[in-house]
Coordinates of N, CA and C and ligand atoms in Angstrom, one line a residue:
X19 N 0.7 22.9 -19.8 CA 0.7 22.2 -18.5 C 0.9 23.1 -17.3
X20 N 0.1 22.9 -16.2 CA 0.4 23.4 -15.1 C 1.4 23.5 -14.3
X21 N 2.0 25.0 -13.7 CA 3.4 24.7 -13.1 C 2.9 24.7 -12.0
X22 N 3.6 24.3 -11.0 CA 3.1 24.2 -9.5 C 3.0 25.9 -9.1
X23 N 3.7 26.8 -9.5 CA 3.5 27.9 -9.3 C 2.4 28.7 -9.9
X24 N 1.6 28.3 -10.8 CA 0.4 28.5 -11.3 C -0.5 28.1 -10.4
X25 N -0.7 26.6 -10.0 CA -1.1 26.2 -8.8 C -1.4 26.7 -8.0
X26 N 0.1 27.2 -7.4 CA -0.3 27.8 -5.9 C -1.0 29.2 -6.3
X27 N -0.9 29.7 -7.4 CA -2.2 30.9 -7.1 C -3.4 30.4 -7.7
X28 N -3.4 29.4 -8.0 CA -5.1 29.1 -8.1 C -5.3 28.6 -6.7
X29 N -4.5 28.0 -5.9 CA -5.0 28.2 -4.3 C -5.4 29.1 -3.2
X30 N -4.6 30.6 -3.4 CA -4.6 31.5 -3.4 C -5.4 32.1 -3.7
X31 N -6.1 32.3 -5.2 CA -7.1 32.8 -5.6 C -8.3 32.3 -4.7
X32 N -8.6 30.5 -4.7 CA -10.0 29.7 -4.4 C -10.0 30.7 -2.9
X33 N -8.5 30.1 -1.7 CA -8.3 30.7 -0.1 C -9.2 32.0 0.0
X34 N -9.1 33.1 -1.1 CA -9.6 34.1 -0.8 C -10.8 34.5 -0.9
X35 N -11.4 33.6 -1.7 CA -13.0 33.5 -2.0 C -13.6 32.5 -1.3
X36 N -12.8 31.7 0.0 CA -13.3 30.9 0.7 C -13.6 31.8 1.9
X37 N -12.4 32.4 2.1 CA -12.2 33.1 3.5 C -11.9 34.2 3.1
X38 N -12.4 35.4 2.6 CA -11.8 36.7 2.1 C -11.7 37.7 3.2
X39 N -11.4 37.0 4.3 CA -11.2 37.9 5.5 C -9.9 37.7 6.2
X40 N -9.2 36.2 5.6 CA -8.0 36.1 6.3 C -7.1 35.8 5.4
X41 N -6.0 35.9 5.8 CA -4.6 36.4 5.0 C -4.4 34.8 4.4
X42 N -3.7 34.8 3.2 CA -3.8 33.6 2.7 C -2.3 32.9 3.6
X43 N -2.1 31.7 3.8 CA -0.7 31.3 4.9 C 0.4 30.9 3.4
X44 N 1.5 30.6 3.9 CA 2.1 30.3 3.2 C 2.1 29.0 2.3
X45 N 2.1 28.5 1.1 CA 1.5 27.4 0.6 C 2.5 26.9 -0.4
X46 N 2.5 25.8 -0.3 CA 3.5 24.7 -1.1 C 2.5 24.0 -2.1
X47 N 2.5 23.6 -3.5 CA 2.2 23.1 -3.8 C 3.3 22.4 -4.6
X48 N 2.7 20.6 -5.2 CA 3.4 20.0 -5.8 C 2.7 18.6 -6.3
X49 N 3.0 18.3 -7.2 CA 2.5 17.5 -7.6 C 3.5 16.1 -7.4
X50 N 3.0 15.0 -7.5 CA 2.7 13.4 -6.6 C 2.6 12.5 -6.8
X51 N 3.5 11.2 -6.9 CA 3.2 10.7 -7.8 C 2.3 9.3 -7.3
X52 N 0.8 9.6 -6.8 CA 0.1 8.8 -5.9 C -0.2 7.7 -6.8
X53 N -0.5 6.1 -6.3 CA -1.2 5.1 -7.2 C -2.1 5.5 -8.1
X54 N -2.9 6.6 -7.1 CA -4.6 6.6 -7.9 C -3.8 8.0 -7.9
X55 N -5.5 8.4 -8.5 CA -6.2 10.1 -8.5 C -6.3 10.4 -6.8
X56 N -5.5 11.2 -6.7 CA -5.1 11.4 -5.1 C -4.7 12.6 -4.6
X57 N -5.5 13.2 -3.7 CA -4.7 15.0 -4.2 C -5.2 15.3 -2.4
X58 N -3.9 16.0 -1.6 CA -3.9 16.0 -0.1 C -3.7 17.4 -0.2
X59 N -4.3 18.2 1.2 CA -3.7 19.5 1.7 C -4.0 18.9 3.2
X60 N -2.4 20.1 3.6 CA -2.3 20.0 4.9 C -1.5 21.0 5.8
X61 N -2.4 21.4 6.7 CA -1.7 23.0 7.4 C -0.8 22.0 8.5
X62 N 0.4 22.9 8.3 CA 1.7 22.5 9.5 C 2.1 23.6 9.9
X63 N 2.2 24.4 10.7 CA 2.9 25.1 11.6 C 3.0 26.9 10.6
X64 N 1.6 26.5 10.3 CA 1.0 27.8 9.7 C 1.1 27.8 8.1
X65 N 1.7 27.0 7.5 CA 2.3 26.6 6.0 C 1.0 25.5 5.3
X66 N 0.3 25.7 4.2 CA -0.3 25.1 3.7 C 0.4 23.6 2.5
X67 N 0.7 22.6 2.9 CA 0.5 22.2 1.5 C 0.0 21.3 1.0
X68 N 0.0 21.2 -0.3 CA -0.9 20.5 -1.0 C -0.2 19.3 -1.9
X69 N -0.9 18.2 -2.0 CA -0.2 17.9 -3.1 C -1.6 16.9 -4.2
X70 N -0.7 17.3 -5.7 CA -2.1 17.1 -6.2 C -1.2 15.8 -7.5
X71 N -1.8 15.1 -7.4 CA -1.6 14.1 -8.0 C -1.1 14.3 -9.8
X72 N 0.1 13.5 -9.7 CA 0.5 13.8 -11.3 C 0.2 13.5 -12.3
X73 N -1.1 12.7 -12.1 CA -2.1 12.1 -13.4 C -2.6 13.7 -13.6
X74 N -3.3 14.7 -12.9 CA -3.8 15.8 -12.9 C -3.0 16.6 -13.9
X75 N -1.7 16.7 -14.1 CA -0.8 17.6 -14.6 C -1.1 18.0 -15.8
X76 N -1.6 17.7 -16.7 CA -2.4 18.2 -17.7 C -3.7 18.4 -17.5
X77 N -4.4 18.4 -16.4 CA -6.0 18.9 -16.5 C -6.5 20.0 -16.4
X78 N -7.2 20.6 -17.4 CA -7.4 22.1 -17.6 C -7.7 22.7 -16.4
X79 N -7.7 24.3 -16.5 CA -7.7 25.2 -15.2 C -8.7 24.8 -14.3
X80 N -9.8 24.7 -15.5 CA -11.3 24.5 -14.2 C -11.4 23.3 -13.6
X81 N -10.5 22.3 -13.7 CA -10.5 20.9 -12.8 C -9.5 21.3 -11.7
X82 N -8.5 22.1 -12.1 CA -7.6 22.2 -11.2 C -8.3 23.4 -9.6
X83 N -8.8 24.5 -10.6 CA -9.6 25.2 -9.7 C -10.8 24.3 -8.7
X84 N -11.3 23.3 -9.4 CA -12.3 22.7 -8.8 C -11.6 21.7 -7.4
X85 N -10.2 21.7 -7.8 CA -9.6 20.6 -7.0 C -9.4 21.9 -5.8
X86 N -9.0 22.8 -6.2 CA -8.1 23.9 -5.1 C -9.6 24.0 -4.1
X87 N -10.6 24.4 -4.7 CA -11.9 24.4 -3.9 C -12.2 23.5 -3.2
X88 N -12.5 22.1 -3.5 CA -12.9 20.8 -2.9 C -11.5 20.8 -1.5
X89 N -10.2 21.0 -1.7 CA -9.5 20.6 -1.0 C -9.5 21.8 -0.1
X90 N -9.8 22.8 0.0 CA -9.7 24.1 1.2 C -11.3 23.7 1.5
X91 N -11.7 24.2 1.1 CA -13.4 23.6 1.5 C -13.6 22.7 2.4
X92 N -13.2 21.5 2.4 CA -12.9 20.3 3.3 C -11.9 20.6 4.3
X93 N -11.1 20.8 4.1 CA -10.3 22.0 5.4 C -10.7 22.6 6.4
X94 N -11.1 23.5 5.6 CA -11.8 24.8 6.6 C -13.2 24.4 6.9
X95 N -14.1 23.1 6.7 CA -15.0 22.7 7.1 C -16.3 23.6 6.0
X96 N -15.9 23.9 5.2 CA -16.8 24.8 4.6 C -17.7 23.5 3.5
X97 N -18.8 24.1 3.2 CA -19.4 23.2 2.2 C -18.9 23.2 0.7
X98 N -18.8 21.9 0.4 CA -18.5 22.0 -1.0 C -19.1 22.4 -2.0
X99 N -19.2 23.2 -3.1 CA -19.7 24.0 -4.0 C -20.2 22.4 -5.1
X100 N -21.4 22.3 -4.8 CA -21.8 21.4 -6.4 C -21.2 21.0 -7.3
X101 N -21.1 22.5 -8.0 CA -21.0 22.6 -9.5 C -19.3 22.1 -9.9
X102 N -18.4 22.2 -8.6 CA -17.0 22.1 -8.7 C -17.1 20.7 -8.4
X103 N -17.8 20.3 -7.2 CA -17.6 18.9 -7.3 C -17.5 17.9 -8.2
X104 N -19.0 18.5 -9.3 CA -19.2 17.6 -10.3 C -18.0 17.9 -11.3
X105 N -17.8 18.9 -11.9 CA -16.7 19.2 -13.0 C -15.6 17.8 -12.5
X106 N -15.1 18.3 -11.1 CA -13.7 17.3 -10.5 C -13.9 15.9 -10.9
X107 N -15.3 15.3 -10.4 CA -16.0 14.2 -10.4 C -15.7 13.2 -11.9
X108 N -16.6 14.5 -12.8 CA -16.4 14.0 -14.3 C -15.3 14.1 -14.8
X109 N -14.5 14.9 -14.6 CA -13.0 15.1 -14.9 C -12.2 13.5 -14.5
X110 N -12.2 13.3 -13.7 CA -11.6 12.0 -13.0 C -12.1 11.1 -13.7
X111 N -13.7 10.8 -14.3 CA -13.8 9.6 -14.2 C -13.7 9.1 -16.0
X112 N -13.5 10.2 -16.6 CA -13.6 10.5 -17.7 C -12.5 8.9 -18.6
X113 N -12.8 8.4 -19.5 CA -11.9 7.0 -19.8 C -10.8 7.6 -20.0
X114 N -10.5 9.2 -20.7 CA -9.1 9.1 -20.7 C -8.3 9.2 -19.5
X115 N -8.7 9.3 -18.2 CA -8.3 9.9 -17.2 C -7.8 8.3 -16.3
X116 N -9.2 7.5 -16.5 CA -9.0 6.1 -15.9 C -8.0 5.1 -16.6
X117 N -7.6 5.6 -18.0 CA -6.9 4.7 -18.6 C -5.2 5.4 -18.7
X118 N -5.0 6.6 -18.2 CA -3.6 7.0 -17.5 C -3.4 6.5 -16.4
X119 N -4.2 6.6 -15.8 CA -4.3 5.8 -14.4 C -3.9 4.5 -14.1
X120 N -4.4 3.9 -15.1 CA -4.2 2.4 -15.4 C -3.1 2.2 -15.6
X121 N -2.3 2.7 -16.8 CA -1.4 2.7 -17.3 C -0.2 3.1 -16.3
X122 N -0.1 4.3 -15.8 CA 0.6 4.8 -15.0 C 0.7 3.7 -13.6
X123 N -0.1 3.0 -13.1 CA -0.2 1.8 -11.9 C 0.3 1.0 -12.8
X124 N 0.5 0.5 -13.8 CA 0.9 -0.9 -14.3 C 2.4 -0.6 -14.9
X125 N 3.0 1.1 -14.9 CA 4.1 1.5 -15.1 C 5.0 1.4 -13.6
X126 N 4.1 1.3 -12.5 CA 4.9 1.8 -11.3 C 4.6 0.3 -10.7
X127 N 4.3 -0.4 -11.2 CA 4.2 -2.1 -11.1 C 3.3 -2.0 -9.4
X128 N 2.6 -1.3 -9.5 CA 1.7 -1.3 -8.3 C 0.2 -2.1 -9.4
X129 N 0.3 -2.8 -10.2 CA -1.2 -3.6 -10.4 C -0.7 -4.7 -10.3
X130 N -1.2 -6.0 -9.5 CA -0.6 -7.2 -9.8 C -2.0 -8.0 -9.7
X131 N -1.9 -9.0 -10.6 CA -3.3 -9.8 -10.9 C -3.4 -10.5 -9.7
X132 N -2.1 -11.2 -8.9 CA -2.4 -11.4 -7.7 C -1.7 -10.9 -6.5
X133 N -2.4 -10.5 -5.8 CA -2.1 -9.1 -5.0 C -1.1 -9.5 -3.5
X134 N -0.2 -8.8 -3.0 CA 0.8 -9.0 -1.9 C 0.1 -8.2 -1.1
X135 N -0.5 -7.3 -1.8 CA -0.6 -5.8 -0.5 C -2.6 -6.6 -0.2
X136 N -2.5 -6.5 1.5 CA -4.0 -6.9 2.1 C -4.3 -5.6 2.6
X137 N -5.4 -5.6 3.5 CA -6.1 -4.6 3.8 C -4.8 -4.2 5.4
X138 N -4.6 -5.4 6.1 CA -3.6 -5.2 7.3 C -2.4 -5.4 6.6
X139 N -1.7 -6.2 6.1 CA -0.9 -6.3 5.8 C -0.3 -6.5 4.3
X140 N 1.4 -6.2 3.9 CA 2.0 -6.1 2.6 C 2.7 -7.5 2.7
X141 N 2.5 -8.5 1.8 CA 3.5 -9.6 2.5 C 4.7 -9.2 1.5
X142 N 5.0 -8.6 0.7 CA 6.2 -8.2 0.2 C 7.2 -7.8 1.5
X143 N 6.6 -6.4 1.6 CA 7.6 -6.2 3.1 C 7.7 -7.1 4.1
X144 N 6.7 -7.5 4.4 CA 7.1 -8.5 5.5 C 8.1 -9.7 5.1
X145 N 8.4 -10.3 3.4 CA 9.2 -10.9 3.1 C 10.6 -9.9 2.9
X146 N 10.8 -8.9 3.2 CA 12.1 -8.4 3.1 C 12.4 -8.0 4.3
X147 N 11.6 -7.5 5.9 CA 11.8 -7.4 6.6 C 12.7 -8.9 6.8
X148 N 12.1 -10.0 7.0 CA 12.4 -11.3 7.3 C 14.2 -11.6 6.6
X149 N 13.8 -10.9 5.2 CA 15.0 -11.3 4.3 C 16.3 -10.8 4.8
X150 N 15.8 -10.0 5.5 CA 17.2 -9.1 6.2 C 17.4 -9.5 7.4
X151 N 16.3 -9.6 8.2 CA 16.9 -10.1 9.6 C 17.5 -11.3 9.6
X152 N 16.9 -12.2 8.5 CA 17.4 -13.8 9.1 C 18.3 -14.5 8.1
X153 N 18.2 -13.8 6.7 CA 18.8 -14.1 5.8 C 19.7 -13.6 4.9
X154 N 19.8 -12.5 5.7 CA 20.9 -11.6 5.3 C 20.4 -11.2 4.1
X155 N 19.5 -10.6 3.5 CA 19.0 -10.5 2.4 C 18.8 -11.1 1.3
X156 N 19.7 -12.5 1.1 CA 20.0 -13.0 0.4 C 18.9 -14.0 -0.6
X157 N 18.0 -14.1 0.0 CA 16.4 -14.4 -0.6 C 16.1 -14.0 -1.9
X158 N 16.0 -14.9 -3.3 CA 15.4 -13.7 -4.2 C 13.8 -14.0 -3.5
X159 N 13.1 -12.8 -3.7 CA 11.8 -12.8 -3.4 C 10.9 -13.8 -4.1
X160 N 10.0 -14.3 -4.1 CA 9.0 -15.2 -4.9 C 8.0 -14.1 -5.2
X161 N 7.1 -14.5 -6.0 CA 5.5 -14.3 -6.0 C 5.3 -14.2 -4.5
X162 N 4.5 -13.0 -3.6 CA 4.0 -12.9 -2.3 C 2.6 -12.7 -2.9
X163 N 1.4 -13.4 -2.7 CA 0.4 -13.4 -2.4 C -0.5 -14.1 -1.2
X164 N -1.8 -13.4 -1.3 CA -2.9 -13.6 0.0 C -3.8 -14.7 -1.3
X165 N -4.3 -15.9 -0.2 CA -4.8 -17.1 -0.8 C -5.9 -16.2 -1.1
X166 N -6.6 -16.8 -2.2 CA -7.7 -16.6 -2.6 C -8.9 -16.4 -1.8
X167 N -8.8 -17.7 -1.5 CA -10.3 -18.4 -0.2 C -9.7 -18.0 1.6
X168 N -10.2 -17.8 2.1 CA -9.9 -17.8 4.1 C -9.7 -18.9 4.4
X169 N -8.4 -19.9 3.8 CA -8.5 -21.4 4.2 C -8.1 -21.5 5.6
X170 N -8.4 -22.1 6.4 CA -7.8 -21.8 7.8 C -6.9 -23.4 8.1
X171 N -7.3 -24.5 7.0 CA -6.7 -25.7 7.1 C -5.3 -25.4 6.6
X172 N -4.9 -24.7 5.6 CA -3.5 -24.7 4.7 C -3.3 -23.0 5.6
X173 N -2.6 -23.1 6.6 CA -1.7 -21.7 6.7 C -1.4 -20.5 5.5
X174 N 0.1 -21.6 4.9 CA 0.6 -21.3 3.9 C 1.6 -22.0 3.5
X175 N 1.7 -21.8 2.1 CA 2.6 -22.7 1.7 C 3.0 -22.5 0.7
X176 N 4.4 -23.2 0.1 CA 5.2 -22.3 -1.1 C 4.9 -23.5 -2.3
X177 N 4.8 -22.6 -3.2 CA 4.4 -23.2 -4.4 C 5.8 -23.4 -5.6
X178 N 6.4 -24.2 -5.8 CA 7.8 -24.1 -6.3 C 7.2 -23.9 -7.6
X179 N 5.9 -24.7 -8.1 CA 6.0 -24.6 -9.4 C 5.6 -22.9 -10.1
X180 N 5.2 -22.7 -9.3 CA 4.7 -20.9 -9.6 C 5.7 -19.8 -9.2
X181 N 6.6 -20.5 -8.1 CA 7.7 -19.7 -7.4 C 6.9 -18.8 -6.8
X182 N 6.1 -19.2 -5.8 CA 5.0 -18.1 -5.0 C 5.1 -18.5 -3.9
X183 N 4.6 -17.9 -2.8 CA 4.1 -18.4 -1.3 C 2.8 -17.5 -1.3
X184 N 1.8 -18.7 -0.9 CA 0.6 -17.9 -0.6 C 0.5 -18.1 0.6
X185 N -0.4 -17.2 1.1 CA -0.8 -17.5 2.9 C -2.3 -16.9 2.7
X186 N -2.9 -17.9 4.2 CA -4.0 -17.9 3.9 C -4.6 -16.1 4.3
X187 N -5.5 -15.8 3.8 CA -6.6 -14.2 3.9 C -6.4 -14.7 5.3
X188 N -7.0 -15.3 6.2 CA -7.2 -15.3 7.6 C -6.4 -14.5 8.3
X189 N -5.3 -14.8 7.8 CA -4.3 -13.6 8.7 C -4.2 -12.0 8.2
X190 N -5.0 -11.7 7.0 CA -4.6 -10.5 6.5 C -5.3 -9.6 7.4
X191 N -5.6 -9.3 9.0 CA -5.8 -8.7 9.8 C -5.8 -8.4 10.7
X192 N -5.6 -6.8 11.4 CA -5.4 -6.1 12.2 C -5.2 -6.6 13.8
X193 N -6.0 -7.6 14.0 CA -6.2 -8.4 15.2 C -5.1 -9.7 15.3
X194 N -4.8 -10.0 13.8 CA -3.5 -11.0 13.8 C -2.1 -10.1 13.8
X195 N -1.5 -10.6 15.4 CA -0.2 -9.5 15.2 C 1.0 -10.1 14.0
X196 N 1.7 -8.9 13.6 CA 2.8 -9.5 13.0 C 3.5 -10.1 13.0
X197 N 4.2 -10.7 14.4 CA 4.8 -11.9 14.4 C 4.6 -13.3 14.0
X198 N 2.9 -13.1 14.1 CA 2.4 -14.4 14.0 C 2.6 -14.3 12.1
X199 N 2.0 -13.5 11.4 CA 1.7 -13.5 9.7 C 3.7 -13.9 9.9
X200 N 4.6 -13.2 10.3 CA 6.0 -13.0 9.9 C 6.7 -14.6 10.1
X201 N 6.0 -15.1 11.4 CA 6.3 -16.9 11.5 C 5.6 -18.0 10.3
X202 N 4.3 -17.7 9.9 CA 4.2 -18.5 8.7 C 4.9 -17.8 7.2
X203 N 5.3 -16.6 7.0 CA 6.2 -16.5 5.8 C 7.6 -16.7 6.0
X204 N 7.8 -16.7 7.6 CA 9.6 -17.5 7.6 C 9.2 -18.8 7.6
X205 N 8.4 -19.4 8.0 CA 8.3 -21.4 7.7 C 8.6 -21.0 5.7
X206 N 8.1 -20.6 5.2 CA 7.4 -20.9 3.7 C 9.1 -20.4 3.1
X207 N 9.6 -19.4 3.8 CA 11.0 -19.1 3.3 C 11.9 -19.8 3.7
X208 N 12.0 -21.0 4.6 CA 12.4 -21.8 5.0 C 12.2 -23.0 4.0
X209 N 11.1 -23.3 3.3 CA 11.0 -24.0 2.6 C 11.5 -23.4 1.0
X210 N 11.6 -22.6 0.7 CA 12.2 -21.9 0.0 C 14.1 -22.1 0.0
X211 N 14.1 -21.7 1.0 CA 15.9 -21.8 1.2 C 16.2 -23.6 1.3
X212 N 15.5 -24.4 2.0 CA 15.7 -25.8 1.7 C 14.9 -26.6 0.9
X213 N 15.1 -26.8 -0.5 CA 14.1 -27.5 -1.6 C 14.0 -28.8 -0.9
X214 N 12.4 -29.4 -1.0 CA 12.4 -30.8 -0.7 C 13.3 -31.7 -1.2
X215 N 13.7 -32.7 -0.5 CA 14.4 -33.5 -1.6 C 14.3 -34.9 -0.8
X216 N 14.5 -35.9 -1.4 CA 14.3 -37.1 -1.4 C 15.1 -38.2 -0.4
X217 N 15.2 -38.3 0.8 CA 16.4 -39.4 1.7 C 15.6 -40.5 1.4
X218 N 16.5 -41.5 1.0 CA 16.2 -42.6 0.6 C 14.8 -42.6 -0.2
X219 N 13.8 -43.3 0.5 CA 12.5 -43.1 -1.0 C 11.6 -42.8 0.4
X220 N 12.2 -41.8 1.3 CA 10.9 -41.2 2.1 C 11.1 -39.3 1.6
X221 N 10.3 -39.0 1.3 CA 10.3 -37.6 1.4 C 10.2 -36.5 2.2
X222 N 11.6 -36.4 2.5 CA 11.8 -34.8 4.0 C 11.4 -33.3 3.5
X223 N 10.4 -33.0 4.4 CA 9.9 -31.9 3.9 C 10.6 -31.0 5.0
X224 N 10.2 -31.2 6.2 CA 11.2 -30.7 7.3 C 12.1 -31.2 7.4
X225 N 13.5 -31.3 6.7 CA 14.8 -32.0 7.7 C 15.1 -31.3 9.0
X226 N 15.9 -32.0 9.6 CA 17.1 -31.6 10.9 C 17.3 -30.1 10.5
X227 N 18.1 -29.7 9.5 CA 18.3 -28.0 9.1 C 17.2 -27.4 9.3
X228 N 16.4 -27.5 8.5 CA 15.0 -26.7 8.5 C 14.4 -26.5 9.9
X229 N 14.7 -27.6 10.6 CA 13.9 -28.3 11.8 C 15.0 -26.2 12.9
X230 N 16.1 -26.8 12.5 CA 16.8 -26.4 13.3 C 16.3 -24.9 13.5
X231 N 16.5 -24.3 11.9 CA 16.4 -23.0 11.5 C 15.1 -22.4 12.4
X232 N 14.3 -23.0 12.2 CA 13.1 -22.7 12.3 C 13.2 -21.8 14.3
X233 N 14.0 -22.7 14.7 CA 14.0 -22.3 16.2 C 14.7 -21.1 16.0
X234 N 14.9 -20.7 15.2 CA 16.1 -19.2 15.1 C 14.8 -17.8 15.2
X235 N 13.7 -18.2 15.0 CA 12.5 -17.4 14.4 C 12.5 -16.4 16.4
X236 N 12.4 -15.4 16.6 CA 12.6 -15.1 17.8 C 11.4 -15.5 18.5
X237 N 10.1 -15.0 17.9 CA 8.7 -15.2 18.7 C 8.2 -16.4 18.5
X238 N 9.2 -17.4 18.2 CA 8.3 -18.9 17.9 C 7.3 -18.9 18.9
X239 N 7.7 -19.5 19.9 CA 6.5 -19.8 21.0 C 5.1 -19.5 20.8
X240 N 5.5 -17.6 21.0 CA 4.7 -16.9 21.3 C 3.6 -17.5 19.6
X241 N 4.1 -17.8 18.7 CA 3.3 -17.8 17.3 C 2.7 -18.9 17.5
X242 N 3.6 -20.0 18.1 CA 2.3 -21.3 18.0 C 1.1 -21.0 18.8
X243 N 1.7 -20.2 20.1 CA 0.5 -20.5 20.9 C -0.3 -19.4 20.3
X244 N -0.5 -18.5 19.8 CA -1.6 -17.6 18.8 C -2.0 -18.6 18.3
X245 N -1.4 -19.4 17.2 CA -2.0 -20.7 16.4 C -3.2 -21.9 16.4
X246 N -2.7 -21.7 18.0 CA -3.2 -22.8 18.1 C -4.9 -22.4 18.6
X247 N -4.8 -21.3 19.5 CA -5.9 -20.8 19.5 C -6.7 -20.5 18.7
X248 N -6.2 -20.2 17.3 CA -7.4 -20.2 16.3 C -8.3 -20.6 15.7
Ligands
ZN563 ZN1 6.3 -26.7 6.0

């Protein structure tokens, strides 16, 4: 297996056959424990480093050399050498490679069949940002997912029997600020913290509490009136 200090002279080595006219800078290497196949270099204040993903840590010299090249190459603007590309390419996509990968995301509980994390936004975090500010943490978390469909009729809404809150894709973007996505998962954790229940034979879905809490939310206003514009 590769030590990171092996590493940094196969970076060393590639630096000098990229640029064999300048002094190699000082260089960190380390390995990472990214979702995917993920491998970064980065100059800071004359210090190179790198970091190369820990699915990699057993891949023979010439993927690792192919990696040290592709990542200085793209750096220093230089073109990428083919033949290293492809070795890297095939190396990565190879089944034993995709199925550590796999394995390794479903060990770090980053695969979920139905997903929290959107392209704008994580509604996990945003359920524990909330959990802390308004509820003292005391929330256990549900299932956080993004609806399936862009429903724009159902917001969102908590599902007891799944113990989930979904909210609708509509809001999973950049143009929708966060107050607004953070006001429909405090209604849904609102409904969460007060289970429906039954006065006489009408059923309160918002009581007086709920009703109450709800005005505790700081940017209410500001959320409906985004809302309503939509
Ligand atoms: Zn409601």
């Amino acid at each position: 297996m590769a030590t990171t200090e092996h590493l940094a002279q196969l970076f060393r080595e590639t630096h000098h056959e990229l640029r064999p006219r300048s002094p190699v800078p000082e260089l960190r290497v380390e390995f990472f424990g990214f979702a995917n196949v993920n491998n970064t270099i980065r100059l800071r204040d004359g210090r190179l480093l790198v970091r190369i993903s820990d699915l990699l840590e057993g891949a023979p010299e010439y993927v690792l050399r192919a990696i040290a090249h592709i990542l200085l190459a793209k750096m220093y603007r230089k073109p990428v050498d083919r033949d290293h590309a492809m070795r890297y390419r095939r190396y990565v996509s190879t089944q034993h490679m995709s199925t550590k990968a796999h394995l390794v995301r479903q060990m770090r509980g980053r695969k979920r069949i139905i997903s929290a994390r959107g392209h704008a936004y994580d509604l996990e975090s945003v359920f524990d940002d909330l959990n802390g500010q308004y509820f003292f943490g005391l929330l256990a978390r549900p299932q956080m997912t993004w609806s399936s469909e862009r429903a724009r009729n159902r917001l969102g809404h908590y599902d007891p029997a799944h113990n989930a809150i979904v909210v609708s894709r509509v809001f999973d973007h950049p143009r929708v600020p966060r107050y607004v996505l953070e006001y429909i998962v405090y209604h849904e954790m609102l409904h969460l913290k007060h289970p429906v229940r039954l006065r006489g034979s009408r059923r309160c879905v918002h009581s007086a509490e709920f009703q109450a809490e709800e005005k505790l939310f700081s940017r209410l206003e500001d959320a409906k009136e985004f809302l309503k514009c939509l």
